[in-house]
Amino acid sequence: MRILILGGDGYLGWPQSLYLSSQGHEITIFDNFMRRHFDLERGFHSLIPINTLHERVAAWKEVSGRQIQLYIGDTMDYEALTSAFRDVQPEAVVHFAEQRSAPYSMIDRRHAVFTQTNNVVGTLNVLYAMKEFAPDCHLVKLGTMGEYGTPNIDIEEGFIEIHHKGRSDVLPFPKQPGSIYHLSKVHDSHNIMFCCKTWGLRATDLNQGVVYGVETDETTQDARLATRFDYDQIYGTALNRFCVQVAAGYPLTVYGKGQQIRGDINLMDTIRCIELAIASPPREGEYRVFNQITEQFSLVELAEMVVRQSERFGLEAQVKHLPNPRVEAEQHYYNAAHTGLVELGLEPHLLNGSVLESLIQVAIKYRKHIDRNLILPTVNWRTTKNEVYRTDS
Amino acid sequence: MRILILGGDGYLGWPQSLYLSSQGHEITIFDNFMRRHFDLERGFHSLIPINTLHERVAAWKEVSGRQIQLYIGDTMDYEALTSAFRDVQPEAVVHFAEQRSAPYSMIDRRHAVFTQTNNVVGTLNVLYAMKEFAPDCHLVKLGTMGEYGTPNIDIEEGFIEIHHKGRSDVLPFPKQPGSIYHLSKVHDSHNIMFCCKTWGLRATDLNQGVVYGVETDETTQDARLATRFDYDQIYGTALNRFCVQVAAGYPLTVYGKGQQIRGDINLMDTIRCIELAIASPPREGEYRVFNQITEQFSLVELAEMVVRQSERFGLEAQVKHLPNPRVEAEQHYYNAAHTGLVELGLEPHLLNGSVLESLIQVAIKYRKHIDRNLILPTVNWRTTKNEVYRTDS
């Protein structure tokens, strides 16, 4: 299948591109290096060194004999985007190309406006490009479980049947996102739903949980194929960061009470979910939503699992509760449905000791690259003029 | 009270400014003339001639002795916007300053991107300006009933209590907007809700129905105080347009079956609703939603009422069904709650014969200004490259 991968140079986009290429699909990556630009801007870095995109693609050719095509461009640039659509005539588009950090979006007004404009207009451009140049193409869009917030009822997959005053309807699940970034994904969801209905486009919106893990069957074939591993306060997510903290002998920093529960998923499952979605496209005009998670944990549960596992390496780890820089419920009900992708064939890799062990091993292997000053959060949801600065620990 | 009115030169913003000024409030208008610019661009015009904003303000000073302060600027320009916030130190901000036409937003990609960027970023800027320079100020934001779409259950005011699998919660009412413009208002609603919760701002979101009418106690005091009366395919709304069509001996153009039901409200009630919202602000951190309608009618019902009333003027009117340029349900359940503003003190002016009579009278008075080529819709929801062109009828 001809597949266009927007944001194919990122943490998920790169291993996704490799995997789909290994399965025999014709892969084209479209990327503007926004994620690498942020590192350059702030002096941040991936724990695992990563090669340039051109080096990555050359290494993959060498290892697998397969060619990945490149378009360097920005989804905000409609001319660049549509030239890729016209040339590739994609049958599926996987859309990772968004600013994906909640703390980044809360730095200040400029970062908030950038995040919403970039994500919302970029996705509008993708929808117009599909309508104009590839109307039968299947959009596979990365959303986030954070769109739902933490309602006091079970979270369903995108839609909910509501009974109200003697009548009923199946309606979009109400959204209560917790940052300017999460809001941008809610805006995308509404825009995509409308364009499917109005223009007959077909789309799968994957409300993804927090992804952990860093290795896939493809990335481990050559050091030049590695994907990034973020542990900093802006782009690092909880479990990856905890493993780095344990390897660095740094306390595991939990925000607030730590009873915040989130859906989680292994990188290998994420990649498989997208393949499954592509293999079973929705019908014309259908806007389909899956919750892309396999389990759910509280922050404290994750931290304790890492502490337990680290003892096998002779590491002594502590959990430290920080004042919560976010405005969020710290104790709440959480139960999110996630059966749609299992019905399509997903066989989850659950978070167990050996998964944690391999993650901690990776962190130990690259221990000397860890910059302890990138870890502590300096972006507070309650103020509109935050700085991202290095902290001495 | 010190009140900043964003978009105070528009159809609603201007009579709102006059009314609140007449009630003794200190009024500042902030406007960038976007609505007048569109007329200049397309050769469209208000049926009733309108004066420039400076002439309007001078006339009001002459008639009432009251001064309205002016800031000419764009909500997209944060420096301009915050200079108004800093100088005025508003206690309430009424926010009309958005691109407000669904057909405009559906012309093509450029107009879609403009509408969402202008409305969403403009409102984000207002929220940041409040947080930074007027955190106790009350935001009164114009939303639209079109955010809800036409669900098969009763529409509540912003929130709905959902019972699901043995649990319950009060959640934002699910949204199914029917155009890129209506989507922009849904995005605003989510952004405002988040900023109230995160920063403790206070806001009232008024989901307004279709407004009809053109005269208020203030605008009729002097011809220079008139507000605009739009009947064109882009900015004209159904009832106003029907009255103009009847006066011009033009068939009343109903889109599709005409069983589409919408909430409606008299201009005088709209103005009073906003006064009532201002007088009873929400508490700190509260995001409050009212449905700003007083009745609901189908398009065919409105057209038939105009036909009946026009007989009193010896006018013979016909109803003509056009192929629907929009993608929308043409037969559906519709029942929208609208008790919140009545509880605050609203006494509705319902749509009766004498209201219609006065509207038709206005249309007859300005009959010679009617350009029949502006009426027929040329923007089709199903295509992404529409032209706004003049039609010969």
Short mmCIF file of N, CA and C in Angstrom, two decimals, chain A residues 266-380:
data_model
loop_
_atom_site.label_atom_id
_atom_site.label_comp_id
_atom_site.label_asym_id
_atom_site.label_seq_id
_atom_site.Cartn_x
_atom_site.Cartn_y
_atom_site.Cartn_z
N ASN A 266 2.58 0.09 25.02
CA ASN A 266 3.94 -0.21 24.60
C ASN A 266 4.15 0.29 23.17
N LEU A 267 5.32 0.85 22.90
CA LEU A 267 5.66 1.34 21.56
C LEU A 267 5.37 0.29 20.48
N MET A 268 5.69 -0.98 20.75
CA MET A 268 5.47 -2.03 19.76
C MET A 268 3.98 -2.20 19.46
N ASP A 269 3.13 -2.01 20.48
CA ASP A 269 1.69 -2.13 20.27
C ASP A 269 1.15 -0.95 19.47
N THR A 270 1.66 0.24 19.78
CA THR A 270 1.26 1.44 19.04
C THR A 270 1.46 1.23 17.55
N ILE A 271 2.61 0.71 17.21
CA ILE A 271 2.97 0.50 15.81
C ILE A 271 2.07 -0.54 15.15
N ARG A 272 1.76 -1.57 15.92
CA ARG A 272 0.88 -2.62 15.42
C ARG A 272 -0.56 -2.09 15.28
N CYS A 273 -1.02 -1.26 16.22
CA CYS A 273 -2.37 -0.70 16.16
C CYS A 273 -2.56 0.06 14.85
N ILE A 274 -1.55 0.83 14.48
CA ILE A 274 -1.69 1.64 13.28
C ILE A 274 -1.72 0.75 12.04
N GLU A 275 -0.93 -0.31 12.07
CA GLU A 275 -1.00 -1.26 10.96
C GLU A 275 -2.40 -1.89 10.86
N LEU A 276 -2.97 -2.25 12.01
CA LEU A 276 -4.30 -2.86 12.02
C LEU A 276 -5.36 -1.89 11.52
N ALA A 277 -5.23 -0.64 11.93
CA ALA A 277 -6.20 0.37 11.47
C ALA A 277 -6.11 0.52 9.95
N ILE A 278 -4.90 0.55 9.43
CA ILE A 278 -4.70 0.70 7.98
C ILE A 278 -5.29 -0.50 7.23
N ALA A 279 -5.12 -1.68 7.80
CA ALA A 279 -5.57 -2.89 7.12
C ALA A 279 -7.09 -3.01 7.05
N SER A 280 -7.80 -2.35 7.96
CA SER A 280 -9.27 -2.39 7.96
C SER A 280 -9.83 -0.97 7.93
N PRO A 281 -9.79 -0.33 6.78
CA PRO A 281 -10.20 1.07 6.75
C PRO A 281 -11.69 1.24 7.02
N PRO A 282 -12.08 2.40 7.54
CA PRO A 282 -13.50 2.68 7.72
C PRO A 282 -14.16 2.88 6.35
N ARG A 283 -15.46 2.84 6.32
CA ARG A 283 -16.17 3.05 5.06
C ARG A 283 -16.18 4.55 4.71
N GLU A 284 -16.54 4.84 3.49
CA GLU A 284 -16.61 6.24 3.00
C GLU A 284 -17.48 7.07 3.95
N GLY A 285 -16.98 8.22 4.36
CA GLY A 285 -17.75 9.11 5.24
C GLY A 285 -17.69 8.76 6.71
N GLU A 286 -16.99 7.67 7.04
CA GLU A 286 -16.98 7.24 8.44
C GLU A 286 -15.84 7.86 9.23
N TYR A 287 -16.16 8.36 10.39
CA TYR A 287 -15.17 8.86 11.36
C TYR A 287 -15.16 7.85 12.52
N ARG A 288 -14.08 7.09 12.63
CA ARG A 288 -13.98 5.98 13.57
C ARG A 288 -12.97 6.32 14.65
N VAL A 289 -13.27 5.99 15.87
CA VAL A 289 -12.37 6.32 16.99
C VAL A 289 -12.02 5.07 17.78
N PHE A 290 -10.73 4.87 18.03
CA PHE A 290 -10.29 3.81 18.94
C PHE A 290 -9.47 4.43 20.07
N ASN A 291 -9.60 3.84 21.25
CA ASN A 291 -8.71 4.22 22.34
C ASN A 291 -7.49 3.32 22.29
N GLN A 292 -6.36 3.92 21.98
CA GLN A 292 -5.14 3.15 21.73
C GLN A 292 -4.33 3.00 23.02
N ILE A 293 -4.85 2.18 23.92
CA ILE A 293 -4.17 1.87 25.18
C ILE A 293 -4.34 0.37 25.41
N THR A 294 -3.53 -0.18 26.30
CA THR A 294 -3.70 -1.60 26.63
C THR A 294 -3.92 -1.81 28.13
N GLU A 295 -3.52 -0.83 28.94
CA GLU A 295 -3.65 -0.94 30.39
C GLU A 295 -3.80 0.46 30.95
N GLN A 296 -4.10 0.55 32.25
CA GLN A 296 -4.07 1.86 32.89
C GLN A 296 -3.43 1.76 34.25
N PHE A 297 -2.63 2.76 34.57
CA PHE A 297 -1.89 2.80 35.84
C PHE A 297 -1.93 4.21 36.42
N SER A 298 -1.80 4.29 37.74
CA SER A 298 -1.57 5.60 38.34
C SER A 298 -0.07 5.89 38.29
N LEU A 299 0.30 7.16 38.43
CA LEU A 299 1.72 7.54 38.44
C LEU A 299 2.48 6.82 39.54
N VAL A 300 1.85 6.73 40.72
CA VAL A 300 2.51 6.08 41.85
C VAL A 300 2.74 4.59 41.55
N GLU A 301 1.75 3.95 40.93
CA GLU A 301 1.92 2.54 40.57
C GLU A 301 3.11 2.36 39.63
N LEU A 302 3.21 3.24 38.62
CA LEU A 302 4.33 3.15 37.68
C LEU A 302 5.66 3.33 38.41
N ALA A 303 5.70 4.35 39.26
CA ALA A 303 6.94 4.63 39.99
C ALA A 303 7.34 3.43 40.85
N GLU A 304 6.36 2.85 41.53
CA GLU A 304 6.67 1.71 42.41
C GLU A 304 7.15 0.49 41.62
N MET A 305 6.57 0.29 40.44
CA MET A 305 7.03 -0.81 39.59
C MET A 305 8.49 -0.60 39.19
N VAL A 306 8.85 0.63 38.88
CA VAL A 306 10.23 0.91 38.48
C VAL A 306 11.16 0.72 39.67
N VAL A 307 10.73 1.17 40.85
CA VAL A 307 11.55 1.01 42.05
C VAL A 307 11.83 -0.48 42.30
N ARG A 308 10.75 -1.28 42.25
CA ARG A 308 10.90 -2.73 42.49
C ARG A 308 11.87 -3.34 41.48
N GLN A 309 11.70 -2.99 40.22
CA GLN A 309 12.51 -3.61 39.18
C GLN A 309 13.97 -3.18 39.28
N SER A 310 14.18 -1.97 39.75
CA SER A 310 15.55 -1.44 39.79
C SER A 310 16.41 -2.18 40.81
N GLU A 311 15.75 -2.82 41.78
CA GLU A 311 16.51 -3.57 42.79
C GLU A 311 17.32 -4.70 42.14
N ARG A 312 16.80 -5.24 41.04
CA ARG A 312 17.52 -6.30 40.33
C ARG A 312 18.87 -5.82 39.78
N PHE A 313 18.96 -4.51 39.60
CA PHE A 313 20.22 -3.94 39.10
C PHE A 313 21.06 -3.39 40.24
N GLY A 314 20.61 -3.65 41.47
CA GLY A 314 21.32 -3.12 42.63
C GLY A 314 21.17 -1.61 42.76
N LEU A 315 20.14 -1.06 42.15
CA LEU A 315 19.93 0.40 42.22
C LEU A 315 18.96 0.70 43.36
N GLU A 316 19.24 1.77 44.07
CA GLU A 316 18.35 2.15 45.14
C GLU A 316 17.57 3.39 44.69
N ALA A 317 16.27 3.23 44.58
CA ALA A 317 15.47 4.34 44.03
C ALA A 317 14.49 4.87 45.05
N GLN A 318 14.24 6.16 44.98
CA GLN A 318 13.29 6.81 45.86
C GLN A 318 12.22 7.51 45.03
N VAL A 319 11.02 7.58 45.61
CA VAL A 319 9.96 8.34 44.95
C VAL A 319 9.83 9.68 45.66
N LYS A 320 9.80 10.77 44.86
CA LYS A 320 9.68 12.10 45.46
C LYS A 320 8.46 12.80 44.87
N HIS A 321 7.57 13.22 45.75
CA HIS A 321 6.37 13.94 45.28
C HIS A 321 6.69 15.43 45.14
N LEU A 322 6.48 15.98 43.97
CA LEU A 322 6.68 17.42 43.74
C LEU A 322 5.32 18.12 43.78
N PRO A 323 5.31 19.41 44.12
CA PRO A 323 4.06 20.15 43.96
C PRO A 323 3.64 20.03 42.49
N ASN A 324 2.38 19.75 42.24
CA ASN A 324 1.94 19.49 40.87
C ASN A 324 1.98 20.77 40.03
N PRO A 325 2.81 20.80 38.96
CA PRO A 325 2.83 21.99 38.12
C PRO A 325 1.58 22.09 37.23
N ARG A 326 0.80 21.02 37.15
CA ARG A 326 -0.40 21.00 36.31
C ARG A 326 -1.64 21.24 37.16
N VAL A 327 -2.69 21.68 36.52
CA VAL A 327 -3.99 21.75 37.19
C VAL A 327 -4.77 20.53 36.71
N GLU A 328 -4.92 19.56 37.59
CA GLU A 328 -5.60 18.31 37.23
C GLU A 328 -6.10 17.62 38.48
N ALA A 329 -7.09 16.74 38.31
CA ALA A 329 -7.58 15.95 39.44
C ALA A 329 -6.49 14.96 39.83
N GLU A 330 -6.17 14.86 41.12
CA GLU A 330 -5.12 13.95 41.57
C GLU A 330 -5.70 12.67 42.17
N GLN A 331 -7.00 12.64 42.34
CA GLN A 331 -7.68 11.42 42.76
C GLN A 331 -9.01 11.37 42.03
N HIS A 332 -9.21 10.35 41.24
CA HIS A 332 -10.40 10.35 40.38
C HIS A 332 -10.69 8.94 39.89
N TYR A 333 -11.93 8.75 39.44
CA TYR A 333 -12.34 7.50 38.79
C TYR A 333 -11.73 7.47 37.40
N TYR A 334 -11.36 6.27 36.94
CA TYR A 334 -10.86 6.17 35.56
C TYR A 334 -11.06 4.76 35.06
N ASN A 335 -11.83 4.64 34.00
CA ASN A 335 -12.01 3.32 33.38
C ASN A 335 -12.32 3.53 31.90
N ALA A 336 -11.32 3.29 31.07
CA ALA A 336 -11.45 3.61 29.65
C ALA A 336 -11.56 2.33 28.81
N ALA A 337 -12.60 2.27 27.98
CA ALA A 337 -12.77 1.14 27.06
C ALA A 337 -11.61 1.12 26.05
N HIS A 338 -11.19 -0.10 25.68
CA HIS A 338 -10.15 -0.21 24.65
C HIS A 338 -10.24 -1.59 24.00
N THR A 339 -11.39 -1.86 23.42
CA THR A 339 -11.63 -3.17 22.81
C THR A 339 -11.55 -3.14 21.29
N GLY A 340 -11.72 -1.95 20.68
CA GLY A 340 -11.80 -1.86 19.22
C GLY A 340 -10.57 -2.42 18.53
N LEU A 341 -9.40 -2.07 19.01
CA LEU A 341 -8.17 -2.52 18.35
C LEU A 341 -7.89 -3.99 18.63
N VAL A 342 -8.29 -4.46 19.81
CA VAL A 342 -8.16 -5.89 20.10
C VAL A 342 -9.05 -6.69 19.14
N GLU A 343 -10.26 -6.15 18.87
CA GLU A 343 -11.15 -6.83 17.91
C GLU A 343 -10.54 -6.87 16.51
N LEU A 344 -9.72 -5.87 16.18
CA LEU A 344 -9.05 -5.88 14.87
C LEU A 344 -7.85 -6.83 14.86
N GLY A 345 -7.43 -7.30 16.05
CA GLY A 345 -6.35 -8.28 16.06
C GLY A 345 -5.16 -7.96 16.95
N LEU A 346 -5.22 -6.87 17.71
CA LEU A 346 -4.09 -6.52 18.58
C LEU A 346 -3.89 -7.55 19.69
N GLU A 347 -2.64 -7.98 19.87
CA GLU A 347 -2.30 -8.85 21.01
C GLU A 347 -1.32 -8.08 21.89
N PRO A 348 -1.84 -7.48 22.95
CA PRO A 348 -1.05 -6.52 23.73
C PRO A 348 0.22 -7.10 24.35
N HIS A 349 1.28 -6.30 24.34
CA HIS A 349 2.47 -6.54 25.15
C HIS A 349 2.27 -5.79 26.46
N LEU A 350 1.93 -6.49 27.52
CA LEU A 350 1.64 -5.78 28.76
C LEU A 350 2.92 -5.39 29.49
N LEU A 351 2.75 -4.43 30.39
CA LEU A 351 3.90 -3.91 31.13
C LEU A 351 4.26 -4.87 32.24
N ASN A 352 5.33 -5.63 32.04
CA ASN A 352 5.75 -6.58 33.07
C ASN A 352 7.23 -6.36 33.41
N GLY A 353 7.73 -7.21 34.28
CA GLY A 353 9.10 -7.04 34.75
C GLY A 353 10.12 -7.01 33.64
N SER A 354 9.96 -7.86 32.64
CA SER A 354 11.02 -7.93 31.62
C SER A 354 10.99 -6.69 30.71
N VAL A 355 9.79 -6.15 30.48
CA VAL A 355 9.70 -4.91 29.69
C VAL A 355 10.41 -3.78 30.45
N LEU A 356 10.11 -3.69 31.75
CA LEU A 356 10.73 -2.65 32.57
C LEU A 356 12.24 -2.84 32.63
N GLU A 357 12.63 -4.10 32.76
CA GLU A 357 14.06 -4.42 32.86
C GLU A 357 14.80 -3.93 31.62
N SER A 358 14.22 -4.18 30.45
CA SER A 358 14.92 -3.78 29.23
C SER A 358 14.96 -2.25 29.10
N LEU A 359 13.90 -1.59 29.59
CA LEU A 359 13.89 -0.13 29.54
C LEU A 359 14.97 0.45 30.46
N ILE A 360 15.04 -0.13 31.67
CA ILE A 360 16.05 0.36 32.61
C ILE A 360 17.46 0.07 32.07
N GLN A 361 17.60 -1.09 31.43
CA GLN A 361 18.90 -1.43 30.83
C GLN A 361 19.34 -0.39 29.79
N VAL A 362 18.38 0.02 28.96
CA VAL A 362 18.69 1.05 27.96
C VAL A 362 19.14 2.33 28.67
N ALA A 363 18.41 2.70 29.72
CA ALA A 363 18.76 3.93 30.44
C ALA A 363 20.15 3.81 31.06
N ILE A 364 20.46 2.63 31.59
CA ILE A 364 21.80 2.43 32.18
C ILE A 364 22.88 2.50 31.11
N LYS A 365 22.59 1.90 29.95
CA LYS A 365 23.56 1.88 28.85
C LYS A 365 23.96 3.31 28.44
N TYR A 366 22.96 4.21 28.44
CA TYR A 366 23.24 5.59 27.99
C TYR A 366 23.37 6.56 29.17
N ARG A 367 23.63 6.00 30.37
CA ARG A 367 23.65 6.80 31.59
C ARG A 367 24.52 8.05 31.46
N LYS A 368 25.65 7.91 30.77
CA LYS A 368 26.58 9.05 30.73
C LYS A 368 26.03 10.24 29.93
N HIS A 369 24.98 9.99 29.14
CA HIS A 369 24.36 11.09 28.39
C HIS A 369 23.33 11.87 29.20
N ILE A 370 22.97 11.35 30.38
CA ILE A 370 21.86 11.97 31.13
C ILE A 370 22.28 13.34 31.66
N ASP A 371 21.49 14.35 31.35
CA ASP A 371 21.70 15.70 31.89
C ASP A 371 20.62 15.92 32.95
N ARG A 372 21.05 15.87 34.22
CA ARG A 372 20.09 15.94 35.33
C ARG A 372 19.36 17.27 35.39
N ASN A 373 19.86 18.27 34.72
CA ASN A 373 19.25 19.60 34.78
C ASN A 373 18.03 19.76 33.87
N LEU A 374 17.75 18.73 33.08
CA LEU A 374 16.61 18.82 32.16
C LEU A 374 15.33 18.24 32.74
N ILE A 375 15.43 17.67 33.95
CA ILE A 375 14.33 16.82 34.43
C ILE A 375 13.24 17.57 35.18
N LEU A 376 13.63 18.47 36.10
CA LEU A 376 12.62 19.09 36.97
C LEU A 376 11.70 20.03 36.19
N PRO A 377 10.39 19.96 36.45
CA PRO A 377 9.43 20.78 35.70
C PRO A 377 9.54 22.26 36.07
N THR A 378 9.60 23.11 35.05
CA THR A 378 9.62 24.57 35.31
C THR A 378 8.42 25.26 34.65
N VAL A 379 7.54 24.48 34.03
CA VAL A 379 6.35 25.08 33.39
C VAL A 379 5.13 24.81 34.27
N ASN A 380 4.59 25.89 34.84
CA ASN A 380 3.46 25.81 35.75
C ASN A 380 2.18 26.23 35.02
#
